[in-house]
Amino acid sequence: MDFRTIIAKRREGMVHSKEELTFLAEGAAKGDIPDYQLSAWLMAAYLKPLTDQETVDLTIAMADSGDRLDLTGVPKPWIDKHSTGGVGDKTTLVLGPLLAACGLSVIKMSGRGLGITGGTVDKLKSIPGFSTDLTPKKMVAQAKKIGIAVAGQTAHLAPADKALYGLRDVTETVTSLPLIVSSILSKKIAGGADTVILDVKCGSGSFNPTREQAEKLADALVAIGKLAGLKAYAAITDMDQPLGSSIGNALEVKEAIDVLTKPESELSPNTKRFRELCRYYAALALRVSGIAPTAGEALTRIEDTLQSGRALDKANQWIKAQGATVDFNETSWLPVAPVQIELHAKMAGCIGKVDARTIGEIALDLGAGRHEKDDEIDLSVGIVLNVKVGDLISENHLLATVHAATPEAGATAITRLEHAILIQTTPIPPRPILIRPA
Ligand code: URA
């Protein structure tokens, strides 16, 4: 097959055959098709979007471009959860052990941070000894034994996506809907998933600034997932303000541990909002996997699993199984930034905006994320928010604390943070965490 013909067909908006898309995925994975030809095809696919059937065929071809995880023998029901990425999103750290403690097998491949959106793999690096470098064999063995395994992406699963994603990033073609959908779902299929819960983020701190964009992505993920043989469920949740109180790797691990160890009444209002999101997705997972027939029963089971300490025990089992030399019963081992600076309100009023994008950028610049793909991250730095949209505050109220490596970096972050948190005189309602249920 001559790849020039495939580029020309895309350019003219003609429909690709399954064989052509398989040729493309295999060629991208093996490095047989040069980057300049793949880039030309990507731009053509951006301008003439793939049809649903083409997207399914590309998804499956990319999933088959490397190994597929064989989960035979792992107790069912299986669940995989994926977030489209946001600021302060540490959901996997709570949801994973919580669902495993409820009897599901959670097998998940997680990514590193991408731009302002953090990655679970980076957060987990804050746990001394913890390794996300699991072989497929170890992943399956661990899931069989304790019901949960979370690994970083390996080069063996969906290598075509790795090649195409790198090129999309530098050719301004990341935001093509069919390309996003096939990228996300191919990795889920290669990871052996049968049921996937998708958290589609909406707002300034996500890939989907508008509700319309988030709805299109959620609908496409579910529709293409079904056509590709997955049971896929997508809800849309708020990412206009950061999730929970903490942004930054070790700070987020601390917040997740708080949810696993403390009663809800002892959590900060921002962390309660994060807990609410975890409860929603946990209940959805229990319902769709048949473990709890109704939402009410699912929620009772979730609260019982959290409050009894079973979710915490499972979290400790999980991190030990992946090499941790500490546990979640206390947190003195977490790295702490040398500088902490508080930001207080200059006036009384109502919190009108806590801009997720700007706060994600500030955390990135403090060192919590990477500007270049090989940058070292600082696990200890970040921001702890003490307010959320709709809060009524008095003058001098603590708005946030910046955790920084140096006083200069902290001072710069505080100046920028002042502009990211808007105080207004007219009250506005809080932002619901759930925008559209699955
Ligand atoms: N996440 C992915 O894995 N792929 C995309 O294309 C976008 C987000």
CSV table of C-alpha atoms and ligand atoms in Angstrom, one decimal:
chain,number,residue,atom,x,y,z
A,1,MET,CA,0.0,0.0,0.0
A,2,ASP,CA,1.3,3.5,-0.8
A,3,PHE,CA,0.7,5.9,2.0
A,4,ARG,CA,0.5,8.8,-0.4
A,5,THR,CA,-2.9,7.4,-1.6
A,6,ILE,CA,-4.1,7.3,2.0
A,7,ILE,CA,-3.1,11.0,2.5
A,8,ALA,CA,-4.8,11.9,-0.8
A,9,LYS,CA,-8.0,10.1,0.2
A,10,ARG,CA,-8.2,11.9,3.5
A,11,ARG,CA,-7.5,15.2,1.8
A,12,GLU,CA,-10.5,14.7,-0.5
A,13,GLY,CA,-12.7,13.6,2.4
A,14,MET,CA,-13.0,10.0,1.0
A,15,VAL,CA,-13.8,7.1,3.4
A,16,HIS,CA,-10.8,5.0,4.5
A,17,SER,CA,-11.1,1.2,4.5
A,18,LYS,CA,-10.3,-0.8,7.7
A,19,GLU,CA,-7.2,-2.1,5.9
A,20,GLU,CA,-5.9,1.4,5.2
A,21,LEU,CA,-6.3,2.4,8.9
A,22,THR,CA,-4.6,-0.8,10.0
A,23,PHE,CA,-1.7,0.0,7.6
A,24,LEU,CA,-1.5,3.5,9.1
A,25,ALA,CA,-1.5,2.3,12.7
A,26,GLU,CA,1.0,-0.5,12.1
A,27,GLY,CA,3.2,1.9,10.1
A,28,ALA,CA,3.1,4.5,12.8
A,29,ALA,CA,3.9,2.0,15.5
A,30,LYS,CA,6.8,0.4,13.7
A,31,GLY,CA,8.2,3.7,12.4
A,32,ASP,CA,7.7,2.5,8.8
A,33,ILE,CA,5.8,5.6,7.8
A,34,PRO,CA,7.9,8.8,8.0
A,35,ASP,CA,6.7,11.6,10.3
A,36,TYR,CA,6.2,14.0,7.5
A,37,GLN,CA,3.7,11.7,5.8
A,38,LEU,CA,1.9,11.0,9.1
A,39,SER,CA,1.8,14.7,9.9
A,40,ALA,CA,0.3,15.4,6.5
A,41,TRP,CA,-2.4,12.8,7.1
A,42,LEU,CA,-3.1,14.1,10.6
A,43,MET,CA,-3.7,17.6,9.2
A,44,ALA,CA,-5.9,16.2,6.5
A,45,ALA,CA,-7.8,14.2,9.2
A,46,TYR,CA,-8.1,17.4,11.3
A,47,LEU,CA,-9.7,19.3,8.3
A,48,LYS,CA,-11.8,16.3,7.1
A,49,PRO,CA,-12.8,14.6,10.3
A,50,LEU,CA,-13.0,10.8,10.4
A,51,THR,CA,-16.5,9.2,10.3
A,52,ASP,CA,-17.7,7.2,13.3
A,53,GLN,CA,-16.9,3.9,11.5
A,54,GLU,CA,-13.4,5.2,10.5
A,55,THR,CA,-12.9,6.3,14.2
A,56,VAL,CA,-13.8,2.8,15.4
A,57,ASP,CA,-11.5,1.2,12.9
A,58,LEU,CA,-8.6,3.5,13.8
A,59,THR,CA,-9.3,2.9,17.5
A,60,ILE,CA,-9.1,-0.9,17.1
A,61,ALA,CA,-6.1,-0.7,14.8
A,62,MET,CA,-4.2,1.4,17.3
A,63,ALA,CA,-5.2,-0.9,20.2
A,64,ASP,CA,-3.8,-3.8,18.1
A,65,SER,CA,-0.6,-2.0,17.1
A,66,GLY,CA,1.1,-3.5,20.2
A,67,ASP,CA,0.3,-5.9,23.0
A,68,ARG,CA,-3.1,-6.3,24.6
A,69,LEU,CA,-3.3,-6.9,28.3
A,70,ASP,CA,-4.9,-10.3,28.9
A,71,LEU,CA,-7.0,-10.1,32.1
A,72,THR,CA,-8.1,-13.7,32.1
A,73,GLY,CA,-8.4,-14.9,35.7
A,74,VAL,CA,-8.8,-11.4,37.2
A,75,PRO,CA,-12.1,-11.6,39.1
A,76,LYS,CA,-15.0,-9.7,37.5
A,77,PRO,CA,-16.4,-7.1,37.4
A,78,TRP,CA,-13.5,-5.1,35.9
A,79,ILE,CA,-13.5,-1.4,35.9
A,80,ASP,CA,-11.3,1.2,34.3
A,81,LYS,CA,-11.7,4.9,34.9
A,82,HIS,CA,-10.3,7.8,32.8
A,83,SER,CA,-10.4,11.5,33.2
A,84,THR,CA,-9.9,13.8,30.3
A,85,GLY,CA,-7.6,15.8,32.6
A,86,GLY,CA,-7.9,18.8,34.9
A,87,VAL,CA,-6.3,20.8,37.6
A,88,GLY,CA,-6.2,19.2,41.1
A,89,ASP,CA,-7.6,15.9,39.8
A,90,LYS,CA,-6.5,13.2,42.2
A,91,THR,CA,-9.6,11.1,41.8
A,92,THR,CA,-7.9,7.8,41.0
A,93,LEU,CA,-6.1,7.8,44.4
A,94,VAL,CA,-9.4,7.6,46.2
A,95,LEU,CA,-11.6,5.9,43.6
A,96,GLY,CA,-9.2,3.1,42.9
A,97,PRO,CA,-8.9,1.6,46.4
A,98,LEU,CA,-12.5,2.5,47.2
A,99,LEU,CA,-13.9,0.5,44.3
A,100,ALA,CA,-11.4,-2.4,44.9
A,101,ALA,CA,-12.6,-2.5,48.5
A,102,CYS,CA,-16.2,-2.7,47.2
A,103,GLY,CA,-15.3,-5.9,45.2
A,104,LEU,CA,-14.4,-4.6,41.7
A,105,SER,CA,-11.1,-5.2,40.0
A,106,VAL,CA,-9.5,-1.9,39.1
A,107,ILE,CA,-6.8,-2.2,36.4
A,108,LYS,CA,-5.7,1.2,35.2
A,109,MET,CA,-3.0,2.7,33.1
A,110,SER,CA,-2.3,6.3,34.1
A,111,GLY,CA,-0.4,9.1,32.4
A,112,ARG,CA,2.1,11.7,33.4
A,113,GLY,CA,1.0,15.4,33.6
A,114,LEU,CA,0.3,17.1,30.3
A,115,GLY,CA,0.6,20.9,30.4
A,116,ILE,CA,-1.5,22.3,33.2
A,117,THR,CA,-3.3,19.1,33.8
A,118,GLY,CA,-1.6,16.9,36.3
A,119,GLY,CA,-1.0,13.1,35.9
A,120,THR,CA,-1.6,10.4,38.4
A,121,VAL,CA,1.8,8.8,37.7
A,122,ASP,CA,3.5,12.0,38.9
A,123,LYS,CA,1.3,12.3,42.0
A,124,LEU,CA,2.1,8.6,42.9
A,125,LYS,CA,5.9,9.5,42.7
A,126,SER,CA,5.4,11.4,46.0
A,127,ILE,CA,5.0,8.0,47.8
A,128,PRO,CA,8.4,6.7,48.7
A,129,GLY,CA,9.2,3.4,47.0
A,130,PHE,CA,6.0,3.3,44.9
A,131,SER,CA,6.6,2.1,41.4
A,132,THR,CA,4.2,2.6,38.4
A,133,ASP,CA,6.7,0.6,36.2
A,134,LEU,CA,4.7,-2.7,36.2
A,135,THR,CA,5.1,-5.4,33.6
A,136,PRO,CA,1.8,-6.6,32.1
A,137,LYS,CA,2.3,-9.9,34.0
A,138,LYS,CA,2.8,-8.2,37.3
A,139,MET,CA,-0.2,-6.0,36.7
A,140,VAL,CA,-2.5,-9.0,36.2
A,141,ALA,CA,-1.0,-11.0,39.1
A,142,GLN,CA,-1.5,-8.0,41.4
A,143,ALA,CA,-5.0,-7.4,40.3
A,144,LYS,CA,-5.9,-11.1,40.8
A,145,LYS,CA,-4.5,-10.9,44.4
A,146,ILE,CA,-5.7,-7.5,45.7
A,147,GLY,CA,-8.1,-6.2,43.1
A,148,ILE,CA,-6.1,-3.1,42.0
A,149,ALA,CA,-3.1,-2.3,39.9
A,150,VAL,CA,-2.2,1.2,38.5
A,151,ALA,CA,0.7,1.4,36.1
A,152,GLY,CA,2.3,4.0,33.9
A,153,GLN,CA,1.8,3.7,30.1
A,154,THR,CA,4.2,1.2,28.6
A,155,ALA,CA,5.7,1.4,25.1
A,156,HIS,CA,4.1,-2.0,24.4
A,157,LEU,CA,0.5,-0.9,24.6
A,158,ALA,CA,-1.0,1.1,21.7
A,159,PRO,CA,2.4,2.3,20.4
A,160,ALA,CA,0.6,3.8,17.3
A,161,ASP,CA,-1.1,6.3,19.7
A,162,LYS,CA,2.3,7.2,21.2
A,163,ALA,CA,3.7,8.0,17.7
A,164,LEU,CA,0.6,9.9,16.5
A,165,TYR,CA,0.1,11.8,19.8
A,166,GLY,CA,3.7,13.1,19.6
A,167,LEU,CA,3.0,14.4,16.1
A,168,ARG,CA,-0.4,15.8,17.0
A,169,ASP,CA,1.2,17.8,19.7
A,170,VAL,CA,3.6,19.6,17.3
A,171,THR,CA,1.2,19.9,14.3
A,172,GLU,CA,-1.7,21.6,16.2
A,173,THR,CA,-4.0,18.6,15.5
A,174,VAL,CA,-4.6,17.5,19.1
A,175,THR,CA,-8.1,18.9,19.3
A,176,SER,CA,-9.7,16.8,16.5
A,177,LEU,CA,-12.5,15.0,18.2
A,178,PRO,CA,-12.2,11.6,16.3
A,179,LEU,CA,-8.4,11.7,17.0
A,180,ILE,CA,-8.9,12.4,20.8
A,181,VAL,CA,-11.5,9.6,21.0
A,182,SER,CA,-9.4,7.0,19.2
A,183,SER,CA,-6.4,8.0,21.3
A,184,ILE,CA,-8.2,7.6,24.6
A,185,LEU,CA,-10.2,4.5,23.8
A,186,SER,CA,-7.3,2.6,22.0
A,187,LYS,CA,-5.3,2.7,25.2
A,188,LYS,CA,-8.3,1.4,27.2
A,189,ILE,CA,-8.9,-1.5,24.8
A,190,ALA,CA,-5.2,-2.4,24.8
A,191,GLY,CA,-5.3,-2.3,28.6
A,192,GLY,CA,-7.9,-5.1,28.5
A,193,ALA,CA,-10.9,-3.0,29.7
A,194,ASP,CA,-14.5,-4.1,29.2
A,195,THR,CA,-16.2,-1.3,31.2
A,196,VAL,CA,-14.9,2.3,31.3
A,197,ILE,CA,-16.1,5.2,33.3
A,198,LEU,CA,-15.1,8.5,31.7
A,199,ASP,CA,-14.9,11.8,33.6
A,200,VAL,CA,-15.1,14.4,30.9
A,201,LYS,CA,-14.0,17.7,32.3
A,202,CYS,CA,-15.5,21.0,31.3
A,203,GLY,CA,-14.2,24.5,32.0
A,204,SER,CA,-11.1,26.7,31.7
A,205,GLY,CA,-8.8,24.1,33.3
A,206,SER,CA,-9.6,21.4,30.7
A,207,PHE,CA,-9.5,20.6,27.0
A,208,ASN,CA,-13.2,21.5,26.8
A,209,PRO,CA,-13.7,25.1,27.8
A,210,THR,CA,-17.4,25.1,26.7
A,211,ARG,CA,-20.2,22.7,27.7
A,212,GLU,CA,-21.0,22.1,24.0
A,213,GLN,CA,-17.4,20.8,23.4
A,214,ALA,CA,-17.6,18.7,26.6
A,215,GLU,CA,-20.9,17.2,25.5
A,216,LYS,CA,-19.6,16.4,22.0
A,217,LEU,CA,-16.6,14.6,23.5
A,218,ALA,CA,-18.6,12.7,26.1
A,219,ASP,CA,-21.2,11.6,23.5
A,220,ALA,CA,-18.4,10.6,21.0
A,221,LEU,CA,-16.5,8.6,23.6
A,222,VAL,CA,-19.7,6.6,24.6
A,223,ALA,CA,-20.8,6.0,21.0
A,224,ILE,CA,-17.4,5.0,19.6
A,225,GLY,CA,-16.7,3.0,22.8
A,226,LYS,CA,-19.9,1.0,22.2
A,227,LEU,CA,-19.1,0.4,18.6
A,228,ALA,CA,-15.6,-0.8,19.6
A,229,GLY,CA,-17.1,-3.3,22.0
A,230,LEU,CA,-16.6,-1.4,25.3
A,231,LYS,CA,-19.3,-0.5,27.9
A,232,ALA,CA,-18.5,3.2,28.2
A,233,TYR,CA,-20.2,5.7,30.5
A,234,ALA,CA,-19.3,9.4,30.5
A,235,ALA,CA,-20.3,12.2,32.8
A,236,ILE,CA,-19.3,15.8,32.6
A,237,THR,CA,-17.9,17.5,35.6
A,238,ASP,CA,-16.8,21.0,36.5
A,239,MET,CA,-13.2,22.1,35.7
A,240,ASP,CA,-13.7,25.9,35.7
A,241,GLN,CA,-12.4,25.9,39.2
A,242,PRO,CA,-9.8,23.4,40.4
A,243,LEU,CA,-11.0,20.1,41.9
A,244,GLY,CA,-10.7,20.0,45.7
A,245,SER,CA,-8.3,22.2,47.7
A,246,SER,CA,-4.9,21.0,46.6
A,247,ILE,CA,-3.0,21.5,43.3
A,248,GLY,CA,0.5,19.9,43.2
A,249,ASN,CA,1.7,16.4,43.5
A,250,ALA,CA,2.4,15.7,47.2
A,251,LEU,CA,-0.3,18.1,48.3
A,252,GLU,CA,-2.9,16.2,46.2
A,253,VAL,CA,-1.8,12.9,47.7
A,254,LYS,CA,-2.3,14.4,51.1
A,255,GLU,CA,-5.8,15.5,50.2
A,256,ALA,CA,-6.7,12.0,48.9
A,257,ILE,CA,-5.4,10.5,52.1
A,258,ASP,CA,-7.6,12.9,54.0
A,259,VAL,CA,-10.6,11.6,52.2
A,260,LEU,CA,-9.6,8.0,52.9
A,261,THR,CA,-8.8,8.6,56.6
A,262,LYS,CA,-11.2,11.4,57.9
A,263,PRO,CA,-14.9,11.6,58.4
A,264,GLU,CA,-16.6,14.0,55.9
A,265,SER,CA,-17.3,16.5,58.7
A,266,GLU,CA,-13.6,17.0,59.3
A,267,LEU,CA,-12.8,17.9,55.7
A,268,SER,CA,-12.4,21.4,54.3
A,269,PRO,CA,-15.4,22.6,52.1
A,270,ASN,CA,-13.2,22.3,49.0
A,271,THR,CA,-12.2,18.8,49.8
A,272,LYS,CA,-15.8,17.9,50.5
A,273,ARG,CA,-16.5,18.9,46.9
A,274,PHE,CA,-13.8,16.5,45.7
A,275,ARG,CA,-15.2,13.8,47.9
A,276,GLU,CA,-18.6,14.3,46.3
A,277,LEU,CA,-17.1,13.7,42.8
A,278,CYS,CA,-15.4,10.5,44.1
A,279,ARG,CA,-18.8,9.3,45.5
A,280,TYR,CA,-20.6,10.0,42.3
A,281,TYR,CA,-18.2,8.0,40.1
A,282,ALA,CA,-17.9,5.2,42.7
A,283,ALA,CA,-21.7,4.9,42.7
A,284,LEU,CA,-21.8,4.9,38.9
A,285,ALA,CA,-19.2,2.1,38.8
A,286,LEU,CA,-21.1,0.0,41.4
A,287,ARG,CA,-24.4,0.4,39.5
A,288,VAL,CA,-23.1,-0.3,36.0
A,289,SER,CA,-21.1,-3.3,37.2
A,290,GLY,CA,-24.2,-4.7,38.8
A,291,ILE,CA,-22.8,-4.7,42.4
A,292,ALA,CA,-25.5,-2.3,43.6
A,293,PRO,CA,-28.8,-2.2,41.8
A,294,THR,CA,-29.8,1.3,42.9
A,295,ALA,CA,-28.0,4.6,43.4
A,296,GLY,CA,-29.2,4.6,47.0
A,297,GLU,CA,-27.7,1.2,47.7
A,298,ALA,CA,-24.5,2.2,45.9
A,299,LEU,CA,-24.1,5.3,48.1
A,300,THR,CA,-24.7,3.4,51.3
A,301,ARG,CA,-22.1,0.8,50.4
A,302,ILE,CA,-19.6,3.6,49.5
A,303,GLU,CA,-20.1,5.5,52.7
A,304,ASP,CA,-19.7,2.2,54.7
A,305,THR,CA,-16.5,1.3,52.8
A,306,LEU,CA,-15.0,4.7,53.4
A,307,GLN,CA,-16.1,5.1,57.1
A,308,SER,CA,-15.2,1.6,58.1
A,309,GLY,CA,-11.6,2.1,57.0
A,310,ARG,CA,-11.8,-0.7,54.4
A,311,ALA,CA,-11.0,1.7,51.5
A,312,LEU,CA,-8.0,2.9,53.5
A,313,ASP,CA,-6.8,-0.7,54.2
A,314,LYS,CA,-7.1,-1.4,50.5
A,315,ALA,CA,-5.1,1.7,49.7
A,316,ASN,CA,-2.4,0.6,52.0
A,317,GLN,CA,-2.4,-2.9,50.5
A,318,TRP,CA,-2.2,-1.4,47.0
A,319,ILE,CA,0.7,1.0,47.6
A,320,LYS,CA,2.6,-1.8,49.5
A,321,ALA,CA,2.1,-4.2,46.6
A,322,GLN,CA,3.7,-1.5,44.3
A,323,GLY,CA,6.7,-1.1,46.5
A,324,ALA,CA,5.7,1.7,48.9
A,325,THR,CA,7.9,1.8,52.1
A,326,VAL,CA,5.3,4.0,53.9
A,327,ASP,CA,1.5,3.8,54.4
A,328,PHE,CA,-1.4,6.1,54.4
A,329,ASN,CA,-2.1,5.9,58.2
A,330,GLU,CA,0.0,9.1,58.6
A,331,THR,CA,1.6,11.5,56.2
A,332,SER,CA,4.8,12.8,57.8
A,333,TRP,CA,6.8,11.2,54.9
A,334,LEU,CA,5.3,13.5,52.3
A,335,PRO,CA,7.7,16.0,50.8
A,336,VAL,CA,7.1,19.6,52.1
A,337,ALA,CA,8.1,22.8,50.3
A,338,PRO,CA,10.5,25.0,52.2
A,339,VAL,CA,8.4,28.2,51.6
A,340,GLN,CA,4.7,28.7,52.4
A,341,ILE,CA,3.0,32.0,51.8
A,342,GLU,CA,-0.6,32.8,52.6
A,343,LEU,CA,-2.9,35.0,50.5
A,344,HIS,CA,-5.6,36.9,52.3
A,345,ALA,CA,-8.7,38.7,51.0
A,346,LYS,CA,-8.3,42.5,50.6
A,347,MET,CA,-12.1,43.0,50.8
A,348,ALA,CA,-15.2,41.2,51.9
A,349,GLY,CA,-17.5,39.8,49.3
A,350,CYS,CA,-18.4,36.7,47.4
A,351,ILE,CA,-15.9,34.5,45.5
A,352,GLY,CA,-16.9,35.0,41.9
A,353,LYS,CA,-14.2,33.0,40.2
A,354,VAL,CA,-11.3,30.6,41.0
A,355,ASP,CA,-9.8,30.3,37.6
A,356,ALA,CA,-8.6,26.7,37.0
A,357,ARG,CA,-6.5,27.5,34.0
A,358,THR,CA,-4.5,30.3,35.7
A,359,ILE,CA,-4.1,28.3,38.9
A,360,GLY,CA,-2.9,25.3,36.8
A,361,GLU,CA,-0.3,27.6,35.1
A,362,ILE,CA,0.9,29.0,38.4
A,363,ALA,CA,1.3,25.4,39.8
A,364,LEU,CA,3.2,24.4,36.6
A,365,ASP,CA,5.5,27.4,37.0
A,366,LEU,CA,6.1,26.6,40.6
A,367,GLY,CA,7.5,23.3,39.3
A,368,ALA,CA,4.6,21.0,39.9
A,369,GLY,CA,4.4,20.2,36.1
A,370,ARG,CA,6.7,20.1,33.1
A,371,HIS,CA,7.3,22.7,30.4
A,372,GLU,CA,9.4,20.3,28.4
A,373,LYS,CA,8.8,16.6,28.3
A,374,ASP,CA,12.0,15.7,30.2
A,375,ASP,CA,11.8,18.4,32.9
A,376,GLU,CA,12.2,17.3,36.5
A,377,ILE,CA,9.1,18.1,38.6
A,378,ASP,CA,9.2,19.3,42.2
A,379,LEU,CA,6.8,17.0,44.1
A,380,SER,CA,6.4,19.3,47.1
A,381,VAL,CA,5.2,22.6,45.5
A,382,GLY,CA,1.7,23.8,44.6
A,383,ILE,CA,-1.3,25.6,46.0
A,384,VAL,CA,-3.8,24.9,48.7
A,385,LEU,CA,-7.1,26.7,48.1
A,386,ASN,CA,-9.3,27.7,51.0
A,387,VAL,CA,-12.2,29.1,49.0
A,388,LYS,CA,-14.5,28.2,46.1
A,389,VAL,CA,-17.0,30.0,43.9
A,390,GLY,CA,-20.1,31.2,45.8
A,391,ASP,CA,-18.3,31.4,49.3
A,392,LEU,CA,-19.1,34.5,51.2
A,393,ILE,CA,-16.0,35.8,52.9
A,394,SER,CA,-14.9,38.7,55.2
A,395,GLU,CA,-11.9,40.9,54.7
A,396,ASN,CA,-8.6,39.2,55.5
A,397,HIS,CA,-10.1,35.7,55.0
A,398,LEU,CA,-7.4,33.1,54.0
A,399,LEU,CA,-7.9,32.5,50.3
A,400,ALA,CA,-5.0,30.2,49.6
A,401,THR,CA,-1.5,29.1,50.6
A,402,VAL,CA,1.3,28.8,48.1
A,403,HIS,CA,4.0,26.1,48.6
A,404,ALA,CA,7.1,27.1,46.8
A,405,ALA,CA,10.8,26.2,46.5
A,406,THR,CA,12.0,29.7,47.0
A,407,PRO,CA,10.6,33.0,48.5
A,408,GLU,CA,10.9,34.6,45.0
A,409,ALA,CA,8.9,31.8,43.3
A,410,GLY,CA,6.3,32.0,46.1
A,411,ALA,CA,6.0,35.8,45.8
A,412,THR,CA,5.5,35.6,42.0
A,413,ALA,CA,2.8,32.9,42.5
A,414,ILE,CA,1.0,35.0,45.1
A,415,THR,CA,0.8,38.0,42.8
A,416,ARG,CA,-0.6,35.9,40.0
A,417,LEU,CA,-3.0,34.1,42.3
A,418,GLU,CA,-4.5,37.4,43.4
A,419,HIS,CA,-5.8,37.8,39.8
A,420,ALA,CA,-7.0,34.2,39.6
A,421,ILE,CA,-9.4,34.5,42.5
A,422,LEU,CA,-12.1,37.1,42.0
A,423,ILE,CA,-14.0,38.7,44.9
A,424,GLN,CA,-17.2,40.4,43.9
A,425,THR,CA,-19.9,42.3,45.8
A,426,THR,CA,-22.9,40.5,44.3
A,427,PRO,CA,-23.4,36.9,45.7
A,428,ILE,CA,-23.5,34.0,43.2
A,429,PRO,CA,-24.4,30.4,43.7
A,430,PRO,CA,-21.8,27.7,44.1
A,431,ARG,CA,-20.8,25.7,41.0
A,432,PRO,CA,-22.2,22.2,41.0
A,433,ILE,CA,-19.5,19.6,40.6
A,434,LEU,CA,-21.6,17.4,38.3
A,435,ILE,CA,-22.6,19.2,35.1
A,436,ARG,CA,-24.2,16.2,33.3
A,437,PRO,CA,-24.6,12.7,34.7
A,438,ALA,CA,-23.7,9.7,32.7
B,1,URA,N1,-5.9,12.1,26.3
B,1,URA,C1,-5.4,11.2,25.5
B,1,URA,O1,-5.0,10.1,25.9
B,1,URA,N2,-5.4,11.5,24.1
B,1,URA,C2,-5.9,12.6,23.6
B,1,URA,O2,-5.8,12.8,22.4
B,1,URA,C3,-6.3,13.6,24.5
B,1,URA,C4,-6.3,13.3,25.9
